mmCIF file of C-alpha atoms in Angstrom:
data_model
loop_
_atom_site.group_PDB
_atom_site.id
_atom_site.type_symbol
_atom_site.label_atom_id
_atom_site.label_comp_id
_atom_site.label_asym_id
_atom_site.label_seq_id
_atom_site.Cartn_x
_atom_site.Cartn_y
_atom_site.Cartn_z
ATOM 1 C CA MET A 22 56.718 -52.636 24.241
ATOM 2 C CA ASP A 23 59.526 -52.482 26.809
ATOM 3 C CA THR A 24 62.026 -49.705 26.208
ATOM 4 C CA PRO A 25 65.154 -48.530 28.086
ATOM 5 C CA ARG A 26 64.001 -44.912 27.713
ATOM 6 C CA ALA A 27 61.519 -42.676 29.502
ATOM 7 C CA TYR A 28 59.681 -39.942 27.611
ATOM 8 C CA VAL A 29 58.778 -36.521 28.989
ATOM 9 C CA TRP A 30 55.412 -35.098 27.875
ATOM 10 C CA ARG A 31 54.001 -31.574 27.976
ATOM 11 C CA LEU A 32 50.471 -31.531 29.370
ATOM 12 C CA GLN A 33 49.547 -28.180 27.821
ATOM 13 C CA ASN A 34 49.267 -29.644 24.308
ATOM 14 C CA PHE A 35 49.931 -33.370 24.986
ATOM 15 C CA VAL A 36 53.123 -33.627 22.931
ATOM 16 C CA LEU A 37 56.543 -35.083 23.632
ATOM 17 C CA GLY A 38 58.940 -32.778 25.453
ATOM 18 C CA GLU A 39 62.486 -31.945 24.520
ATOM 19 C CA HIS A 40 64.168 -34.691 26.550
ATOM 20 C CA ILE A 41 64.279 -38.478 26.404
ATOM 21 C CA LEU A 42 65.696 -39.935 29.615
ATOM 22 C CA THR A 43 67.958 -43.001 29.414
ATOM 23 C CA PRO A 44 69.077 -44.480 32.739
ATOM 24 C CA CYS A 45 72.306 -46.488 32.804
ATOM 25 C CA PRO A 46 73.224 -46.102 29.093
ATOM 26 C CA GLU A 47 76.235 -48.415 29.587
ATOM 27 C CA ASN A 48 73.940 -51.355 30.373
ATOM 28 C CA PRO A 49 70.403 -50.387 29.259
ATOM 29 C CA THR A 50 67.421 -52.399 30.476
ATOM 30 C CA PRO A 51 63.687 -51.575 30.167
ATOM 31 C CA VAL A 52 62.307 -48.819 32.409
ATOM 32 C CA LYS A 53 59.755 -50.385 34.784
ATOM 33 C CA ALA A 54 58.936 -47.635 37.293
ATOM 34 C CA CYS A 55 58.976 -43.859 37.466
ATOM 35 C CA ALA A 56 58.033 -41.025 39.814
ATOM 36 C CA ILE A 57 58.197 -37.242 39.760
ATOM 37 C CA SER A 58 59.300 -35.320 42.841
ATOM 38 C CA ALA A 59 56.821 -33.098 44.660
ATOM 39 C CA CYS A 60 58.620 -29.972 43.443
ATOM 40 C CA GLY A 61 58.320 -31.141 39.828
ATOM 41 C CA ASN A 62 62.015 -30.694 39.082
ATOM 42 C CA PHE A 63 63.140 -34.321 39.154
ATOM 43 C CA ALA A 64 62.139 -37.660 37.657
ATOM 44 C CA VAL A 65 63.295 -40.896 39.278
ATOM 45 C CA LEU A 66 63.440 -43.952 37.016
ATOM 46 C CA GLY A 67 63.808 -47.635 37.887
ATOM 47 C CA THR A 68 64.772 -50.376 35.434
ATOM 48 C CA ALA A 69 64.433 -54.120 35.027
ATOM 49 C CA GLY A 70 68.121 -54.421 35.896
ATOM 50 C CA GLY A 71 67.655 -52.885 39.355
ATOM 51 C CA TRP A 72 69.090 -49.475 38.401
ATOM 52 C CA ILE A 73 67.547 -46.274 39.836
ATOM 53 C CA GLU A 74 68.571 -42.873 38.516
ATOM 54 C CA ARG A 75 67.415 -39.296 39.119
ATOM 55 C CA PHE A 76 67.087 -36.778 36.259
ATOM 56 C CA ASN A 77 66.450 -33.050 36.078
ATOM 57 C CA LEU A 78 63.276 -32.611 34.021
ATOM 58 C CA GLN A 79 64.185 -29.153 32.763
ATOM 59 C CA SER A 80 67.617 -30.071 31.396
ATOM 60 C CA GLY A 81 67.313 -33.846 31.021
ATOM 61 C CA ILE A 82 70.670 -34.243 32.787
ATOM 62 C CA SER A 83 71.285 -37.133 35.166
ATOM 63 C CA ARG A 84 71.756 -36.122 38.814
ATOM 64 C CA GLY A 85 73.085 -39.479 39.954
ATOM 65 C CA ASN A 86 71.970 -42.998 40.729
ATOM 66 C CA TYR A 87 71.080 -44.877 43.898
ATOM 67 C CA VAL A 88 73.214 -47.816 45.037
ATOM 68 C CA ASP A 89 72.702 -50.581 47.599
ATOM 69 C CA ALA A 90 76.044 -49.907 49.256
ATOM 70 C CA LEU A 91 75.321 -52.138 52.265
ATOM 71 C CA GLU A 92 75.060 -55.185 50.032
ATOM 72 C CA GLY A 93 77.976 -54.246 47.816
ATOM 73 C CA GLU A 94 75.759 -54.035 44.750
ATOM 74 C CA SER A 95 76.344 -51.694 41.806
ATOM 75 C CA ALA A 96 72.580 -51.085 41.507
ATOM 76 C CA ALA A 97 69.752 -50.214 43.893
ATOM 77 C CA HIS A 98 68.101 -53.664 43.733
ATOM 78 C CA ASN A 99 69.151 -57.175 42.864
ATOM 79 C CA GLY A 100 66.373 -57.561 40.313
ATOM 80 C CA GLU A 101 63.589 -55.541 38.706
ATOM 81 C CA VAL A 102 62.426 -52.268 40.252
ATOM 82 C CA ILE A 103 58.622 -52.413 40.390
ATOM 83 C CA GLY A 104 57.731 -49.233 42.265
ATOM 84 C CA ILE A 105 59.073 -45.777 43.202
ATOM 85 C CA ALA A 106 57.505 -43.111 45.424
ATOM 86 C CA CYS A 107 58.684 -39.671 46.569
ATOM 87 C CA ASP A 108 57.382 -37.918 49.670
ATOM 88 C CA ALA A 109 55.796 -34.445 49.728
ATOM 89 C CA THR A 110 58.915 -32.753 51.144
ATOM 90 C CA ASN A 111 61.488 -33.998 48.604
ATOM 91 C CA THR A 112 63.325 -35.660 51.483
ATOM 92 C CA ILE A 113 62.610 -39.378 51.107
ATOM 93 C CA MET A 114 62.486 -41.648 48.072
ATOM 94 C CA ILE A 115 61.197 -45.222 48.409
ATOM 95 C CA SER A 116 61.806 -48.012 45.906
ATOM 96 C CA ALA A 117 60.492 -51.579 45.819
ATOM 97 C CA GLY A 118 62.141 -54.575 44.184
ATOM 98 C CA TYR A 119 60.595 -57.641 42.586
ATOM 99 C CA HIS A 120 61.930 -59.942 45.327
ATOM 100 C CA GLY A 121 60.169 -58.095 48.162
ATOM 101 C CA ASP A 122 62.928 -55.694 49.200
ATOM 102 C CA ILE A 123 62.252 -52.032 50.000
ATOM 103 C CA SER A 124 64.917 -49.337 49.873
ATOM 104 C CA VAL A 125 64.447 -46.019 51.671
ATOM 105 C CA TYR A 126 66.718 -43.211 50.477
ATOM 106 C CA LEU A 127 67.443 -39.638 51.412
ATOM 107 C CA MET A 128 66.448 -38.335 48.010
ATOM 108 C CA LEU A 129 69.121 -35.712 47.379
ATOM 109 C CA LEU A 130 71.961 -37.426 49.251
ATOM 110 C CA HIS A 131 71.341 -40.883 47.710
ATOM 111 C CA ARG A 132 71.896 -42.551 51.082
ATOM 112 C CA GLY A 133 69.471 -45.192 52.274
ATOM 113 C CA TRP A 134 68.461 -48.146 54.407
ATOM 114 C CA PHE A 135 66.707 -51.329 53.457
ATOM 115 C CA VAL A 136 63.893 -53.709 54.456
ATOM 116 C CA ASN A 137 63.148 -57.203 53.164
ATOM 117 C CA LEU A 138 59.614 -58.634 52.921
ATOM 118 C CA ARG A 139 58.490 -62.208 52.375
ATOM 119 C CA ASP A 140 56.743 -61.774 49.030
ATOM 120 C CA ARG A 141 56.610 -59.536 45.968
ATOM 121 C CA ILE A 142 55.445 -55.976 46.591
ATOM 122 C CA THR A 143 52.376 -54.910 44.605
ATOM 123 C CA ASP A 144 51.960 -51.243 45.591
ATOM 124 C CA MET A 145 53.063 -48.589 48.078
ATOM 125 C CA CYS A 146 52.251 -45.001 49.019
ATOM 126 C CA PHE A 147 53.267 -42.284 51.456
ATOM 127 C CA SER A 148 51.066 -40.644 54.044
ATOM 128 C CA GLU A 149 50.372 -36.943 53.453
ATOM 129 C CA ASP A 150 52.914 -35.864 56.080
ATOM 130 C CA GLY A 151 55.580 -38.219 54.717
ATOM 131 C CA LYS A 152 56.023 -40.034 58.041
ATOM 132 C CA TRP A 153 54.347 -43.312 57.058
ATOM 133 C CA LEU A 154 54.891 -45.676 54.179
ATOM 134 C CA LEU A 155 52.167 -48.217 53.313
ATOM 135 C CA THR A 156 53.128 -51.319 51.337
ATOM 136 C CA SER A 157 51.140 -54.286 50.031
ATOM 137 C CA SER A 158 52.444 -57.694 49.002
ATOM 138 C CA MET A 159 51.268 -60.724 47.053
ATOM 139 C CA ASP A 160 50.831 -62.657 50.319
ATOM 140 C CA GLY A 161 47.882 -60.372 51.189
ATOM 141 C CA THR A 162 49.677 -58.314 53.819
ATOM 142 C CA LEU A 163 49.414 -54.557 54.189
ATOM 143 C CA ARG A 164 52.181 -53.070 56.304
ATOM 144 C CA ILE A 165 52.654 -49.603 57.759
ATOM 145 C CA TRP A 166 56.206 -48.345 58.241
ATOM 146 C CA ASP A 167 57.536 -45.389 60.163
ATOM 147 C CA VAL A 168 59.965 -43.842 57.680
ATOM 148 C CA ASN A 169 61.978 -41.844 60.236
ATOM 149 C CA LEU A 170 62.409 -44.804 62.583
ATOM 150 C CA ALA A 171 62.864 -47.273 59.682
ATOM 151 C CA ARG A 172 60.627 -49.882 61.344
ATOM 152 C CA GLN A 173 57.213 -51.481 60.922
ATOM 153 C CA ILE A 174 54.498 -50.120 63.211
ATOM 154 C CA ASP A 175 51.461 -52.122 62.088
ATOM 155 C CA ALA A 176 50.278 -54.826 59.673
ATOM 156 C CA ILE A 177 47.125 -56.629 58.581
ATOM 157 C CA GLN A 178 46.542 -59.567 56.254
ATOM 158 C CA VAL A 179 43.523 -60.202 54.015
ATOM 159 C CA ASP A 180 42.565 -63.350 52.153
ATOM 160 C CA LEU A 181 42.876 -61.748 48.693
ATOM 161 C CA SER A 182 46.099 -60.174 47.436
ATOM 162 C CA ILE A 183 46.047 -56.367 47.303
ATOM 163 C CA THR A 184 46.793 -54.961 43.845
ATOM 164 C CA ALA A 185 46.678 -51.223 44.658
ATOM 165 C CA LEU A 186 46.232 -48.976 47.692
ATOM 166 C CA SER A 187 45.868 -45.290 48.513
ATOM 167 C CA LEU A 188 45.701 -43.340 51.787
ATOM 168 C CA SER A 189 43.481 -40.275 52.164
ATOM 169 C CA PRO A 190 45.139 -36.875 52.877
ATOM 170 C CA ASN A 191 43.662 -36.912 56.400
ATOM 171 C CA MET A 192 45.100 -40.406 56.949
ATOM 172 C CA ASP A 193 41.761 -41.617 58.338
ATOM 173 C CA ILE A 194 40.621 -43.756 55.367
ATOM 174 C CA PHE A 195 42.462 -45.846 52.823
ATOM 175 C CA ALA A 196 41.272 -47.653 49.720
ATOM 176 C CA THR A 197 42.379 -51.016 48.344
ATOM 177 C CA SER A 198 41.716 -53.087 45.244
ATOM 178 C CA HIS A 199 42.169 -56.852 45.165
ATOM 179 C CA VAL A 200 42.823 -59.791 42.867
ATOM 180 C CA ASP A 201 39.667 -61.048 41.101
ATOM 181 C CA GLN A 202 37.539 -58.288 42.653
ATOM 182 C CA ASN A 203 35.855 -55.650 40.452
ATOM 183 C CA GLY A 204 35.569 -53.116 43.232
ATOM 184 C CA VAL A 205 37.343 -50.777 45.637
ATOM 185 C CA TYR A 206 37.262 -51.420 49.396
ATOM 186 C CA LEU A 207 37.358 -48.541 51.900
ATOM 187 C CA TRP A 208 38.872 -49.011 55.358
ATOM 188 C CA VAL A 209 38.759 -46.791 58.440
ATOM 189 C CA ASN A 210 41.874 -46.114 60.466
ATOM 190 C CA HIS A 211 40.695 -46.502 64.066
ATOM 191 C CA ALA A 212 44.089 -45.631 65.500
ATOM 192 C CA MET A 213 46.462 -43.102 63.979
ATOM 193 C CA PHE A 214 49.404 -44.872 65.613
ATOM 194 C CA SER A 215 49.962 -48.318 67.068
ATOM 195 C CA GLY A 216 53.002 -50.118 68.342
ATOM 196 C CA ALA A 217 51.709 -53.525 67.207
ATOM 197 C CA LYS A 218 53.974 -55.536 64.936
ATOM 198 C CA GLU A 219 51.913 -58.714 64.765
ATOM 199 C CA ILE A 220 50.010 -59.281 61.512
ATOM 200 C CA VAL A 221 46.246 -59.445 62.067
ATOM 201 C CA SER A 222 44.224 -61.561 59.616
ATOM 202 C CA VAL A 223 41.123 -59.876 58.214
ATOM 203 C CA LYS A 224 38.517 -61.588 56.018
ATOM 204 C CA MET A 225 37.254 -59.565 53.068
ATOM 205 C CA PRO A 226 33.579 -58.531 53.288
ATOM 206 C CA PRO A 227 31.252 -60.045 50.653
ATOM 207 C CA ALA A 228 30.009 -58.039 47.690
ATOM 208 C CA ALA A 229 26.358 -58.400 48.805
ATOM 209 C CA SER A 230 24.860 -56.443 51.689
ATOM 210 C CA GLU A 231 25.184 -57.935 55.146
ATOM 211 C CA LYS A 232 22.139 -58.669 57.320
ATOM 212 C CA ASP A 233 21.434 -56.493 60.319
ATOM 213 C CA GLY A 234 23.433 -57.517 63.330
ATOM 214 C CA GLU A 235 26.099 -59.392 61.374
ATOM 215 C CA LYS A 236 29.554 -58.059 62.082
ATOM 216 C CA SER A 237 33.049 -59.299 61.614
ATOM 217 C CA LYS A 238 34.451 -61.220 64.548
ATOM 218 C CA ASN A 239 37.951 -59.972 63.799
ATOM 219 C CA ARG A 240 38.911 -56.949 65.875
ATOM 220 C CA THR A 241 41.560 -54.962 64.043
ATOM 221 C CA ILE A 242 42.824 -51.429 63.893
ATOM 222 C CA PHE A 243 41.594 -51.106 60.334
ATOM 223 C CA LYS A 244 37.953 -52.115 59.767
ATOM 224 C CA PRO A 245 35.782 -52.042 56.646
ATOM 225 C CA LEU A 246 33.916 -48.767 56.316
ATOM 226 C CA GLU A 247 30.164 -49.332 56.582
ATOM 227 C CA SER A 248 27.356 -46.958 55.660
ATOM 228 C CA SER A 249 24.358 -46.204 57.885
ATOM 229 C CA ASP A 250 22.241 -48.977 56.343
ATOM 230 C CA THR A 251 24.886 -51.603 57.295
ATOM 231 C CA SER A 252 25.664 -52.390 53.649
ATOM 232 C CA VAL A 253 29.260 -53.278 52.911
ATOM 233 C CA SER A 254 31.242 -50.342 51.587
ATOM 234 C CA LYS A 255 32.356 -51.803 48.296
ATOM 235 C CA PHE A 256 32.136 -49.523 45.304
ATOM 236 C CA GLN A 257 31.710 -51.313 41.970
ATOM 237 C CA ILE A 258 33.807 -50.066 39.068
#
């Protein structure tokens, strides 16, 4: 059930904590996204009304909200917030809106800049060093952004929409899951940095093993990870 509140839990004995967090009590809407800072002191909540607010987890006190000042909006997004991510240094906070817009904020200063995509965002994650942001959309695109430069540095497109993604700590492999696929695909990063902005189309490998000598004709920076016996690296759930 949707609720305009977020509940804090204690992992030691799996019980509710002392605080219940309520963003924007003047105009409450259901909480749709949440993230905890790397230091563990703050929780950032996003609502269906586009409101994003930061709370201190120890006291439960609000430390302010994030506003799209460039667009003259009173909230962070013009629509539902569907994702929030904080980097490992407590410097950057990223939020994604239902209409494909991404907001990048200086976490403690609540100042930010913004990017618009063509379709709804399905997932996003930071690289381990906090310099890259990876986003996936319903149109099948996976984009890599340089957070410091606030620009896209690479992109690929697959024929099945990506539902979730994750980048390894070494930034050499990332995993994706896809619509109507009961498996996880692993991809190898063949270049740690590229200046390409053009989207490269990549066909998904089949679930069955490929025959010897068969390889994808698409040459991309990210290629499906294959084992030594040339079987497709798709791990069934």
